[in-house]
């Protein structure tokens, strides 16, 4: 541990921020109008070195749980609602540290906004980089985080169009690779059109049903190597 801390302090281990800065303009997921909606980030100034507080600056903030770069616990989905230790206050703290495999599908996603990661994509990646170790994150690099506003949400009349995993690959990663969780650059861990899949939203259904996790709205995945990184 001391060697690791020393290497970080000396700059021998590079630390990369995978989060977006929260702003009121950062897009949130849009649900059908008959359903509940996620609140965007809001910030209200309390004082800024003035008569409201001469020596300090602070704000009141509010937002929905699904706003900005965020972590999905199993309790988030119906398939994980009855599991033990399924919420962020009960998940063992050690589970928030895990190695990562970064699978690059940015070229496919640039051509097809609805591109689906497949089992063939994963096995092709493994042929080059080795088998994904158990309890690893799989992070999907799509370069979607480089988009903003309407292009980032990519909402059309029939819903959101963003890349993500197909049902078969999610089940494969959970059952055959003992995945720790799935991370994406888009608003959800599932593809934008995943409500048409069987089951709907398979990344949520399979991951959270097996007590695994999600990370979404990630940034800077293009700065991570395919293997050898650790997510905290």
XYZ file of C-alpha atoms in Angstrom:
232
model
C 0.000 0.000 0.000
C 2.793 2.427 0.834
C 4.525 1.606 -2.445
C 1.305 2.270 -4.322
C 0.715 5.583 -2.525
C 4.305 6.591 -3.161
C 4.018 5.752 -6.846
C 0.872 7.876 -7.144
C 2.527 10.775 -5.318
C 5.637 10.524 -7.506
C 3.594 10.421 -10.699
C 4.754 6.906 -11.580
C 1.094 5.835 -11.659
C -1.123 8.060 -13.783
C -4.462 9.020 -12.239
C -7.227 9.847 -14.742
C -10.512 11.523 -13.865
C -13.340 9.616 -15.556
C -16.080 12.037 -14.486
C -17.880 14.938 -16.114
C -18.230 18.255 -14.293
C -21.784 18.680 -13.040
C -23.573 21.633 -14.631
C -27.256 22.514 -15.076
C -26.754 21.979 -18.813
C -25.539 18.369 -18.553
C -28.216 16.195 -20.211
C -30.303 13.794 -18.142
C -32.143 10.678 -19.214
C -35.597 11.359 -20.676
C -38.359 8.891 -19.839
C -41.775 8.620 -21.501
C -43.928 11.537 -20.280
C -46.264 9.330 -18.239
C -43.322 8.192 -16.068
C -41.338 10.018 -13.393
C -38.424 12.139 -14.594
C -34.887 12.631 -13.321
C -34.095 16.142 -12.080
C -31.115 17.944 -13.620
C -28.279 19.377 -11.555
C -29.163 22.652 -9.822
C -26.936 24.958 -7.787
C -28.061 27.850 -5.550
C -25.448 30.224 -4.159
C -25.517 30.568 -0.358
C -22.679 33.050 0.033
C -19.561 34.147 -1.817
C -17.276 36.222 0.405
C -20.053 38.785 0.904
C -22.623 39.940 3.483
C -24.127 36.428 3.487
C -20.786 35.025 4.651
C -17.725 37.233 4.398
C -15.042 34.523 4.502
C -16.580 31.599 2.634
C -18.150 30.467 -0.613
C -20.681 27.632 -0.737
C -23.816 26.471 -2.516
C -26.911 24.383 -2.051
C -27.086 21.666 -4.696
C -29.808 19.254 -5.817
C -30.061 16.633 -8.541
C -31.529 13.287 -9.427
C -29.574 10.119 -8.657
C -29.217 9.483 -12.392
C -27.582 12.849 -13.168
C -24.025 13.181 -14.467
C -21.325 10.550 -13.983
C -22.815 8.056 -11.559
C -22.795 4.549 -10.085
C -25.701 2.104 -10.353
C -26.216 -0.190 -7.368
C -28.267 -3.421 -7.661
C -31.200 -1.843 -5.785
C -31.601 0.496 -8.764
C -33.324 -2.266 -10.785
C -36.208 -4.577 -9.989
C -34.046 -7.667 -10.560
C -31.699 -6.600 -7.740
C -34.200 -5.087 -5.309
C -34.208 -8.047 -2.877
C -30.476 -8.807 -2.814
C -28.405 -8.324 0.326
C -25.998 -5.365 0.420
C -27.656 -3.939 -2.685
C -27.412 -0.191 -1.952
C -24.419 2.134 -1.876
C -24.464 2.401 1.930
C -24.310 -1.397 2.343
C -22.025 -2.436 -0.534
C -18.636 -3.482 0.918
C -16.249 -0.580 0.460
C -13.672 -2.858 -1.170
C -16.116 -3.393 -4.045
C -15.557 0.198 -5.130
C -12.010 -0.752 -6.218
C -11.614 -3.129 -9.161
C -9.487 -3.612 -12.298
C -10.861 -2.655 -15.689
C -10.837 -3.939 -19.240
C -11.533 -1.237 -21.829
C -13.169 -2.449 -25.040
C -12.975 0.094 -27.860
C -16.039 0.210 -30.112
C -15.652 3.903 -30.958
C -15.208 3.324 -34.700
C -18.335 1.175 -34.907
C -20.307 3.683 -32.821
C -19.231 6.575 -35.052
C -20.816 4.794 -38.026
C -23.843 3.362 -36.204
C -25.299 5.169 -33.184
C -27.214 1.988 -32.300
C -24.157 -0.273 -32.388
C -24.443 -3.255 -30.038
C -21.454 -4.869 -28.363
C -21.524 -8.601 -29.125
C -19.917 -11.745 -27.733
C -17.782 -11.803 -30.885
C -16.471 -8.329 -30.030
C -15.467 -9.533 -26.564
C -13.765 -12.709 -27.750
C -11.917 -10.742 -30.447
C -10.708 -8.349 -27.747
C -9.620 -11.304 -25.598
C -7.695 -12.847 -28.506
C -5.540 -9.718 -28.475
C -5.417 -8.806 -24.783
C -6.153 -12.016 -22.896
C -9.198 -13.337 -21.065
C -11.052 -10.779 -18.948
C -10.197 -11.589 -15.302
C -13.067 -12.319 -12.881
C -14.543 -9.349 -10.972
C -13.280 -6.809 -13.466
C -15.099 -3.806 -14.829
C -15.712 -3.813 -18.560
C -15.739 -0.244 -19.832
C -17.157 0.437 -23.298
C -15.204 3.112 -25.090
C -17.486 4.732 -27.657
C -16.121 8.311 -27.517
C -19.738 9.332 -26.851
C -18.475 11.530 -24.002
C -16.963 13.869 -26.586
C -20.477 14.816 -27.696
C -22.643 17.385 -25.925
C -26.212 18.567 -25.662
C -28.656 17.106 -28.162
C -25.929 15.115 -29.919
C -25.056 13.419 -26.626
C -28.661 12.419 -25.874
C -29.398 11.722 -29.565
C -33.146 11.648 -28.963
C -35.425 10.982 -31.930
C -39.152 10.408 -32.262
C -38.746 6.748 -31.334
C -36.457 7.414 -28.352
C -32.758 7.619 -27.637
C -30.170 6.251 -30.065
C -26.877 5.435 -28.363
C -24.571 2.377 -28.435
C -24.544 -0.340 -25.789
C -24.425 -4.104 -25.195
C -26.732 -6.709 -26.699
C -28.559 -9.054 -24.270
C -26.385 -12.059 -25.109
C -23.103 -10.310 -24.319
C -24.335 -9.004 -20.970
C -25.385 -12.501 -19.916
C -22.067 -13.860 -21.232
C -20.045 -11.313 -19.263
C -21.923 -12.019 -16.036
C -22.133 -15.807 -16.296
C -18.956 -16.670 -18.235
C -16.591 -13.890 -17.152
C -17.897 -13.139 -13.620
C -17.963 -9.430 -14.431
C -17.771 -6.865 -11.614
C -19.802 -4.332 -13.574
C -20.266 -2.480 -16.851
C -19.278 1.118 -17.545
C -20.330 3.325 -20.464
C -19.918 6.861 -21.760
C -23.630 7.238 -22.485
C -26.490 8.224 -20.167
C -27.305 4.561 -19.457
C -25.398 1.291 -19.357
C -27.847 -0.039 -21.933
C -28.176 0.918 -25.567
C -30.606 3.740 -26.234
C -33.093 1.371 -27.908
C -32.697 -1.375 -25.290
C -36.357 -1.251 -24.279
C -36.959 -3.303 -27.445
C -34.596 -6.070 -26.288
C -35.533 -9.322 -24.547
C -35.274 -8.755 -21.668
C -35.652 -4.967 -21.867
C -32.564 -3.110 -20.616
C -30.451 -6.285 -20.287
C -27.414 -4.521 -18.772
C -29.598 -3.441 -15.881
C -31.551 -6.694 -15.653
C -28.629 -9.147 -15.719
C -26.013 -7.008 -13.962
C -28.110 -5.871 -11.030
C -29.936 -9.186 -10.756
C -26.567 -10.818 -10.035
C -25.431 -8.104 -7.648
C -23.148 -6.406 -10.161
C -22.746 -2.706 -10.806
C -22.983 0.014 -13.437
C -21.060 3.185 -14.241
C -22.367 5.678 -16.768
C -21.656 9.097 -18.216
C -17.951 8.280 -17.977
C -15.334 10.473 -19.647
C -11.742 10.076 -20.819
C -11.966 6.367 -21.563
C -9.717 7.085 -24.560
C -6.928 7.804 -22.047
C -7.129 4.351 -20.454
C -5.169 1.334 -21.718
C -7.099 -1.800 -22.749
C -5.768 -3.551 -19.634
C -3.820 -2.549 -16.547
C -6.007 0.168 -15.033
C -7.770 0.100 -11.656
C -11.041 1.961 -11.073
C -11.669 3.613 -7.698
